[in-house]
Each structure stands twice: as C-alpha cells, then as structure tokens.
C-alpha cells in the first residue's frame, strides 16, 4: 500500500478540501489558544466532509519542510498515469486538445506553478518525462493549490515516442526556443496543440526539439533574456486561450 503524502499551507489545504475532500485523510492544525478565522473555516470544511481534525503542538510541525502556516493535511498519494493510458485519453476527447508538455522541469515549485496555470487555462493534460523531472511531492501539491489533484498528469518513459504518438493523433507540437524567428503571437494556436516548455536554463532537449512542428519565442523588451519556465508557460498558454476564444466567437457570429 502506498504511503500517504502531505499537503501544507492554508491555501493549498483549503483548495483541496473544497475541490477534493475525499483525498484528505486527516487535517492537523497547530494548537493555539484561539484559532484565527481562516483556520476555523478549515476545521468547519473538514467536519463538513467528515475529515478528522487533530490539534498537535508546535513540535509536531518542526521537521516539516516549507511554509506550513501551522496547517498540515495527510492526503492520499497521487499517481500519474503512463503512456498506455495517454492514447485512450486523447482519443476520448471531443474537442481539439490543448496539451502542456514539460521537458525536464526539475524544480518542484515550477512544476506546481505550471500545473496551477494549466488548470486555469483549461489544459486537457500535462505530460512529463519520468526521468529528469520533478515528481508529485509535497511542494508541488502546495504550490499547485489543488491543481495537482484535478489536472490529468501523464508521466512517460520515452518522451520522444510520446511526441510521435501525439503527432499521429493529429496534434501539432509547438516548442518554445529563444532563438526562434517567430513569436508565440505569430503561430496558429487555436487548433489541436501540444505546447512544449523546456527545462529551467537549458531549454528543450535536442530530440524533443526535432519533433516540434513549430518553434516560437516570447518577445523580450527588457534586459533579461528569458522568463521563468512557469511564467513563460502562462504567457504561451493564455495566448492559446485568447486565440481559441476568438475562433469560437467568430464561429458563433
């Protein structure tokens, strides 16, 4: 049986209780003389869904990594699906897919932020390689603020093989590269698209780049040469959202 995971921090735990209370095994709130209102709300949510609440002392939280804010939820582990499930998932969609592929994002904060952004942009699924990638740990789940529980995530052994599968299903692959001559605003993103974001600092791997149908960049007007991968992901995904909404609006007129 898999060991339970932990979700820490007020916002992450509240989002989890509101969206997926069945994932929470137990809620731990640091013992204080009087609970602040935000923690009272958490206990009420927990009781509403039949989640056990404990009030351990400060020592209980001493070895917890990250900013826990005196809130720690024991939760059921999340297991990412694999390559075998991906094809069936994509074939089951009844609209043009919007996918996010993260090629070697190893910082759990960035992975969590990308999952949160993907959820907000309406991405159908996020794909990561099993090697050279952050996993679904406590930090990822905290930063994702509930998106780690809602966003379909596929962890694949061979990313190149997965990219080939994606193309065979009629999905165009758009990779991000600073040296590209065309910007993210120059290409068509309203159809079936898989957006590939490279690793922090190094960008996409060579083989990943070779599978891309298009390469795009984000135009930079200042002195910095690149954006954090989670910020860049947000820029690109919401450009796709903008184009899709315009296409949908024009089709209705």
Tab-separated table of N, CA, C and O in Angstrom, residues 10 20 57 83 92 96 117 121 129 166 192 195 201 231 253:
chain	number	residue	atom	x	y	z
A	10	UNK	N	-2.227	26.957	4.350
A	10	UNK	CA	-3.664	27.240	4.435
A	10	UNK	C	-4.349	27.166	3.072
A	10	UNK	O	-5.361	26.483	2.905
A	20	UNK	N	-11.513	18.459	-3.540
A	20	UNK	CA	-11.368	17.005	-3.458
A	20	UNK	C	-11.230	16.563	-1.997
A	20	UNK	O	-10.185	16.053	-1.582
A	57	UNK	N	0.852	19.949	18.946
A	57	UNK	CA	1.596	21.139	19.356
A	57	UNK	C	2.654	21.498	18.310
A	57	UNK	O	2.816	20.826	17.282
A	83	UNK	N	2.106	6.098	-20.398
A	83	UNK	CA	1.935	6.145	-21.846
A	83	UNK	C	0.737	5.317	-22.324
A	83	UNK	O	0.042	5.707	-23.258
A	92	UNK	N	-10.396	10.006	-26.498
A	92	UNK	CA	-11.699	10.196	-25.876
A	92	UNK	C	-12.153	11.639	-25.807
A	92	UNK	O	-13.312	11.915	-25.462
A	96	UNK	N	-10.685	19.861	-29.857
A	96	UNK	CA	-9.266	19.985	-30.197
A	96	UNK	C	-8.453	20.100	-28.910
A	96	UNK	O	-8.634	21.052	-28.143
A	117	UNK	N	-1.254	26.849	-13.476
A	117	UNK	CA	-1.531	27.647	-14.668
A	117	UNK	C	-2.269	26.826	-15.715
A	117	UNK	O	-3.196	27.312	-16.364
A	121	UNK	N	-5.903	27.619	-17.420
A	121	UNK	CA	-6.033	27.834	-18.860
A	121	UNK	C	-6.905	26.788	-19.541
A	121	UNK	O	-7.135	26.875	-20.751
A	129	UNK	N	8.307	13.740	-18.542
A	129	UNK	CA	9.107	12.511	-18.608
A	129	UNK	C	9.343	11.960	-17.205
A	129	UNK	O	9.381	12.724	-16.232
A	166	UNK	N	1.554	11.720	-30.173
A	166	UNK	CA	0.751	12.945	-30.190
A	166	UNK	C	0.572	13.443	-31.623
A	166	UNK	O	-0.533	13.817	-32.046
A	192	UNK	N	-5.668	21.817	-32.496
A	192	UNK	CA	-5.131	20.779	-31.612
A	192	UNK	C	-3.635	21.025	-31.417
A	192	UNK	O	-2.839	20.863	-32.340
A	195	UNK	N	1.861	22.237	-26.385
A	195	UNK	CA	2.889	23.241	-26.132
A	195	UNK	C	4.009	22.609	-25.311
A	195	UNK	O	3.756	22.033	-24.249
A	201	UNK	N	16.668	26.881	-17.644
A	201	UNK	CA	18.032	27.184	-18.054
A	201	UNK	C	18.447	26.541	-19.370
A	201	UNK	O	18.888	27.213	-20.307
A	231	UNK	N	6.341	31.148	-15.629
A	231	UNK	CA	5.811	32.405	-16.177
A	231	UNK	C	5.664	32.291	-17.687
A	231	UNK	O	4.638	32.689	-18.262
A	253	UNK	N	-20.818	33.865	-34.803
A	253	UNK	CA	-21.402	35.074	-35.409
A	253	UNK	C	-21.994	34.783	-36.780
A	253	UNK	O	-21.601	33.855	-37.461
